[in-house]
Short mmCIF file of C-alpha atoms in Angstrom, two decimals:
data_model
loop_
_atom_site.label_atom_id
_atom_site.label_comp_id
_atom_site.label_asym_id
_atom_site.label_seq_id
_atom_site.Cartn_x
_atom_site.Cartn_y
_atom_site.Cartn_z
CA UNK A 89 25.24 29.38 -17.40
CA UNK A 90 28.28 28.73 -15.45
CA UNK A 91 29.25 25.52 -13.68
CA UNK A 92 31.07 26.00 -10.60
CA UNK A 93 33.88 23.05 -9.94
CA UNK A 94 32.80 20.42 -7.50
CA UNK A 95 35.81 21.28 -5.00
CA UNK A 96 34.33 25.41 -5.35
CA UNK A 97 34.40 26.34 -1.64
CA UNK A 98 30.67 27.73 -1.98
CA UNK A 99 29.17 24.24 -1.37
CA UNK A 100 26.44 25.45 -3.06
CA UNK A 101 24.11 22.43 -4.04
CA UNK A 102 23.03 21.73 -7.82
CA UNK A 103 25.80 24.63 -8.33
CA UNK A 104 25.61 23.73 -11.95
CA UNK A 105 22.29 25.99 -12.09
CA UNK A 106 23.51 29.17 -11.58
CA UNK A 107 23.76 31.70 -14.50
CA UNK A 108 26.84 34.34 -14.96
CA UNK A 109 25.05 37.61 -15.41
CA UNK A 110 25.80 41.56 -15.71
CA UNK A 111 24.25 44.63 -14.29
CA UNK A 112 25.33 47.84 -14.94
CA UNK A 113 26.46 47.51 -18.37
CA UNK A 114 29.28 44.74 -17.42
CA UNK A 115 30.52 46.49 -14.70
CA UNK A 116 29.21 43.85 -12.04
CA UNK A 117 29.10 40.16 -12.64
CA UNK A 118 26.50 38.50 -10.42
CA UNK A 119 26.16 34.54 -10.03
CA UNK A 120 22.76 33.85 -9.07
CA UNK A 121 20.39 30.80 -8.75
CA UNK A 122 19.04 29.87 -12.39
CA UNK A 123 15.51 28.73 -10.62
CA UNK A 124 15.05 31.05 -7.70
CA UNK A 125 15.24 34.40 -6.44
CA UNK A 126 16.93 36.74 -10.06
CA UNK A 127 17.83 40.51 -9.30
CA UNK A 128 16.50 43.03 -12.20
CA UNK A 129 16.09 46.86 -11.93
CA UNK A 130 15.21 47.37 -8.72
CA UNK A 131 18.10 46.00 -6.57
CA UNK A 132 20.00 48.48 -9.29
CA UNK A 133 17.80 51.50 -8.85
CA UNK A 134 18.22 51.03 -4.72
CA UNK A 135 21.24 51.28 -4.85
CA UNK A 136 21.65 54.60 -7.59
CA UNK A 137 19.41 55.90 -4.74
CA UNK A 138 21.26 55.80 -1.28
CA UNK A 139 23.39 58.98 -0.93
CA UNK A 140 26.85 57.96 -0.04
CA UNK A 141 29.77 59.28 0.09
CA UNK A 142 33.68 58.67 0.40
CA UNK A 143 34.66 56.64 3.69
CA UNK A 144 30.50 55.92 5.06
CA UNK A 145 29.48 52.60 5.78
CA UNK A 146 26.20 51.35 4.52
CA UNK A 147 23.80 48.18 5.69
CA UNK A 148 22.07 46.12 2.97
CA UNK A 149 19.15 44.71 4.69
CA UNK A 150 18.08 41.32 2.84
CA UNK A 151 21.51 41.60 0.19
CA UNK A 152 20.32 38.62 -1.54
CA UNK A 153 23.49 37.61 -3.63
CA UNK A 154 25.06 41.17 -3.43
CA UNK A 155 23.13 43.39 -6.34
CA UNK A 156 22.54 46.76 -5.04
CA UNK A 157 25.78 45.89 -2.79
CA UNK A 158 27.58 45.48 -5.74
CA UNK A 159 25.61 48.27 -7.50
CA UNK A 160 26.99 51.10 -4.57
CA UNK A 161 29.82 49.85 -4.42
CA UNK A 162 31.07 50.12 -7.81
CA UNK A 163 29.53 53.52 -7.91
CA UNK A 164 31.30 54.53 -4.40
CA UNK A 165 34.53 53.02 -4.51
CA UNK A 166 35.58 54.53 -1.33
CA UNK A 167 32.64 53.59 0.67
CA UNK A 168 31.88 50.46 2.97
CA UNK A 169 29.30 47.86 2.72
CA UNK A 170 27.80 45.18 5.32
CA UNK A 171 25.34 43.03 3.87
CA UNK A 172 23.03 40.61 5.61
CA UNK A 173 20.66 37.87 4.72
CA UNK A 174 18.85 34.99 6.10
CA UNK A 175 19.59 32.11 3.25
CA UNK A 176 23.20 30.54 4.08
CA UNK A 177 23.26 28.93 0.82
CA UNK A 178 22.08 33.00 -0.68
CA UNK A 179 25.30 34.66 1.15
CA UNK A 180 27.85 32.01 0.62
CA UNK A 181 26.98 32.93 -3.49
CA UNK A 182 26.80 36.53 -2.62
CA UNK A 183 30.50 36.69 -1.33
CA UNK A 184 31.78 35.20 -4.24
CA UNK A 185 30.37 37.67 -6.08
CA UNK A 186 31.88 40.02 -3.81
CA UNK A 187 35.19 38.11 -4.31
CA UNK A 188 34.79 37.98 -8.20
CA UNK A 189 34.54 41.68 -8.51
CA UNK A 190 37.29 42.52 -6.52
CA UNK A 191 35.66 44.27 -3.49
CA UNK A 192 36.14 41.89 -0.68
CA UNK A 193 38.36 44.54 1.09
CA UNK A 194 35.18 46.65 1.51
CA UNK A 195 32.05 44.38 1.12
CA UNK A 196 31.09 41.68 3.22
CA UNK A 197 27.70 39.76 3.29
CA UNK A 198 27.04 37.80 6.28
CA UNK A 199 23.76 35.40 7.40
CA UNK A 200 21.01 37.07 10.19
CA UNK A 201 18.04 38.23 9.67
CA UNK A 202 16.24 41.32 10.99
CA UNK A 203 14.68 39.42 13.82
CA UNK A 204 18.35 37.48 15.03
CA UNK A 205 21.17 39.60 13.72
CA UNK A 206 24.50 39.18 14.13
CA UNK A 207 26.27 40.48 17.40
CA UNK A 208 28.70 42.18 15.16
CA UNK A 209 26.32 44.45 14.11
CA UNK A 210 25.49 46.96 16.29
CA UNK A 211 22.82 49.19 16.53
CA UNK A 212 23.55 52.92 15.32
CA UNK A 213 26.84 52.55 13.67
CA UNK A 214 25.87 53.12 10.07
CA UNK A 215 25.64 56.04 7.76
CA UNK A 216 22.83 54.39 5.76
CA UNK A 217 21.25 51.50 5.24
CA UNK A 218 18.70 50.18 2.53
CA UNK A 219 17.11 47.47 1.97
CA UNK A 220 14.68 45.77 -1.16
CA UNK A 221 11.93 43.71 1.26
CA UNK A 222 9.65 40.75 0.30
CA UNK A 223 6.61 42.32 -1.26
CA UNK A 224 3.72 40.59 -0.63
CA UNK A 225 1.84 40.16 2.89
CA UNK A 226 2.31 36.54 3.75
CA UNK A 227 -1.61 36.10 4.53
CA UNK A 228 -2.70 37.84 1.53
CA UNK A 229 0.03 35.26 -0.49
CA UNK A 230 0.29 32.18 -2.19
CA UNK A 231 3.88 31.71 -2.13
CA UNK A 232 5.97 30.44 -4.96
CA UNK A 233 7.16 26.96 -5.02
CA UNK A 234 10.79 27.60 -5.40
CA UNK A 235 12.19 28.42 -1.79
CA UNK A 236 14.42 31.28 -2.82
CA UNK A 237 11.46 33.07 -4.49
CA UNK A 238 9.14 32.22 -1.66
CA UNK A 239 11.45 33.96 0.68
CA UNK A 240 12.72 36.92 -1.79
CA UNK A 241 8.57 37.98 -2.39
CA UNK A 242 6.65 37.17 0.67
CA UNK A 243 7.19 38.14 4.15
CA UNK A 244 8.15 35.87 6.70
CA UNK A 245 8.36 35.81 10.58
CA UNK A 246 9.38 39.40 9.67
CA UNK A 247 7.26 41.95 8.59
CA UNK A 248 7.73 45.20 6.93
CA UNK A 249 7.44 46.89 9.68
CA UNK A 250 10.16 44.92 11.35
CA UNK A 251 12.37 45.19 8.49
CA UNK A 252 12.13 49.30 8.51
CA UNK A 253 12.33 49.42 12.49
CA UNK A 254 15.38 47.29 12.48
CA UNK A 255 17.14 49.59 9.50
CA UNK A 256 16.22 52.62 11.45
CA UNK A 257 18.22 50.99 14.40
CA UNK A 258 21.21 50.43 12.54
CA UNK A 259 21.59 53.80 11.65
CA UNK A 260 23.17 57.04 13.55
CA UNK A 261 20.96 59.99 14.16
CA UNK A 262 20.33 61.88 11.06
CA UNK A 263 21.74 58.86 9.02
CA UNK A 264 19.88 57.28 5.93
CA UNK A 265 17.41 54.27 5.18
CA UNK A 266 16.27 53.97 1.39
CA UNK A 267 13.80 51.01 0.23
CA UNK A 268 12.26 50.13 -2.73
CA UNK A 269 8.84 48.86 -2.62
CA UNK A 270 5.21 48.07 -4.12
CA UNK A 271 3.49 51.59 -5.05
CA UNK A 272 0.24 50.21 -3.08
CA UNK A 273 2.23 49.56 -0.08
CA UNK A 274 3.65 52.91 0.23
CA UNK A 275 0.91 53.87 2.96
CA UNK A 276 2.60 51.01 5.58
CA UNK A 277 5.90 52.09 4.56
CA UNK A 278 5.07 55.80 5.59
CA UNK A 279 2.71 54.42 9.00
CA UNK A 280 5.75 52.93 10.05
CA UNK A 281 8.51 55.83 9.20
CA UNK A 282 5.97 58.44 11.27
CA UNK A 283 7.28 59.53 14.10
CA UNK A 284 10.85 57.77 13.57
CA UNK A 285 12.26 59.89 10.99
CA UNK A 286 11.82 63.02 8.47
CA UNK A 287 12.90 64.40 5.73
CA UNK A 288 11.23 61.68 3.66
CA UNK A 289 11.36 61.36 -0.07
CA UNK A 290 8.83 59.40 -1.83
CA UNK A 291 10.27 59.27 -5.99
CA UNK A 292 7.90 56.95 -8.35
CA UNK A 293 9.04 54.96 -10.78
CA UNK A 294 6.86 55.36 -13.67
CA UNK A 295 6.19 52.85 -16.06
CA UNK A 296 6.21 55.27 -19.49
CA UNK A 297 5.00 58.54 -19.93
CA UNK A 298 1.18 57.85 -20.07
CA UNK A 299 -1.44 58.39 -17.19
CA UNK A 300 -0.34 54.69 -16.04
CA UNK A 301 0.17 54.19 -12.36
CA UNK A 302 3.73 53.79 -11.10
CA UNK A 303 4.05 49.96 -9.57
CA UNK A 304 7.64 50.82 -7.55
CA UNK A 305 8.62 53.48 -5.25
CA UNK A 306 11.93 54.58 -3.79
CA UNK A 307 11.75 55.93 -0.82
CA UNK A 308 14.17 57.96 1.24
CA UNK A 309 14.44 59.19 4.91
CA UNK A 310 16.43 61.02 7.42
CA UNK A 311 16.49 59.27 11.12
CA UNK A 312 15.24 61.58 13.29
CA UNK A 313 14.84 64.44 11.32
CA UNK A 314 12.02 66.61 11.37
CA UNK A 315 12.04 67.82 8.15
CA UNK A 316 8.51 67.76 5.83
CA UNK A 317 8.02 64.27 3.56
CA UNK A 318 8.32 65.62 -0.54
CA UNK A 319 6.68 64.32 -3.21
CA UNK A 320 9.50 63.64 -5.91
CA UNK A 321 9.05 63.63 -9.68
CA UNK A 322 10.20 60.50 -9.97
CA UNK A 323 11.98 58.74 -13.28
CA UNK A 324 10.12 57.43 -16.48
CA UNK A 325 11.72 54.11 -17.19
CA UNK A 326 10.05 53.37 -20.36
CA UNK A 327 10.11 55.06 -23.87
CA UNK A 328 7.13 54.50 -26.53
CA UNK A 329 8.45 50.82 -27.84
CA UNK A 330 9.32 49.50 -24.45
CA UNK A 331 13.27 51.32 -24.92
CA UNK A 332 14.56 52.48 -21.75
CA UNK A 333 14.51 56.16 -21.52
CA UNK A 334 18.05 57.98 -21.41
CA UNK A 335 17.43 58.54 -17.54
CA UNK A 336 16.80 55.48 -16.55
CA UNK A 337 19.88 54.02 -18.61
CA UNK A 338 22.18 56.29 -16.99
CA UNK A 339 21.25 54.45 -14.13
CA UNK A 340 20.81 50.70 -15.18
CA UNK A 341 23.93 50.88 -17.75
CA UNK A 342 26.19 54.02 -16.14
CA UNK A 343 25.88 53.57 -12.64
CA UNK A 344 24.63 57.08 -11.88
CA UNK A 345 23.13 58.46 -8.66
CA UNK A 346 19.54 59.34 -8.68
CA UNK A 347 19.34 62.76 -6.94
CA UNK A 348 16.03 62.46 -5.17
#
């Protein structure tokens, strides 16, 4: 756990519970809420996803305290990234993270949401954007008690439909949007990417090798492309014992790209 000082700029209250954690094998160090919202493998896996390059700019839609910012960025050292989210208390933690890894030159995380975003972010300026939404339907959800969690896993005033119209906005013609999401939501992520852009990639995440289902999908698309959607062959996380596999280390411990 680490205690932040009392005078710490953040503000943040009951600072004392936040933990000092790691993601990609040390290479980030992420302060985040003890009880609340925690980043795992998928913020990490969005962001090994998104197909930047040297000198692009990227939007992380609902950064949370900067994982798959961080995550791209420490991949793409030459690459820009705006991050937005709707918790003050969230983004003030999130850009000391920024500032503890060293990347506040390129990576800045500022408070909006998708519904009320900030005037300095206009629309179709970015080369790619992703984004890691709530989950769960808010009328088919019994929220968690814990406010960070409540707003990290169930929709709000926004849903995901609002989230993906807004990233498409943000983007320039033929640039990126890339989300992770719930496998059985995949047909409302595709409703709402019909007609608004192509060349869509849909790349499970399976579980282990057996016949189970895959609960996570990345998916990837082109605005205003009119390129067919493909059916990826996704990434096996899991070995027999629970071990991740090779592949999916690469990713969680080696910050590689996934080539989707």
């Amino acid at each position: 756990m680490a205690a932040l000082p009392d005078e710490d700029p953040l503000n943040i209250p009951s600072a004392s519970d936040v933990t000092d954690d790691s993601l990609l094998g040390g290479r980030v160090h992420l302060l985040q809420p003890e009880d609340g919202y925690r980043a795992a493998i998928d913020p990490v896996f969005l962001a090994a996803a998104v197909p930047v390059r040297a000198g692009e700019s990227v939007l992380d839609v609902g950064a949370g305290t900067g994982a798959a910012s961080l995550c791209l960025a420490m991949r793409e050292p030459d690459c820009r990234i705006s991050g937005l989210d709707v918790e003050p208390t969230t983004v003030r933690l999130a850009n000391e993270n920024v500032r503890r890894n060293g990347v506040a030159n390129r990576v800045n995380i500022m408070i909006g949401d998708v519904t009320r975003p900030p005037i300095r972010l206009a629309p179709g300026t970015f080369d790619h954007a992703m984004a890691n939404p709530p989950y769960l339907e808010a009328e088919k959800a019994t929220p968690p008690a814990n406010g960070g969690r409540a707003t990290a896993h169930v929709e709000g005033t926004a849903d995901l439909a609002t989230w993906i119209r807004f990233a498409l906005a943000m983007v320039r013609a033929k640039g990126t949007f890339t989300l992770i999401h719930r496998a059985d939501r995949l047909d409302h992520v595709l409703a709402e990417l019909h007609g608004r852009a192509g060349g869509i990639v849909v790349f499970p995440l399976w579980p282990d090798s057996s016949a189970k289902p895959a609960k996570r999908v990345l998916v990837r698309a082109v605005k205003g492309s009119a390129q067919p959607m493909r059916l990826a062959a996704g990434l096996v996380l899991h070995e027999t014992g629970g071990r991740y596999t090779a592949a999916a280390e690469a990713v969680l411990r080696h910050a590689h790209p996934l080539e989707l």
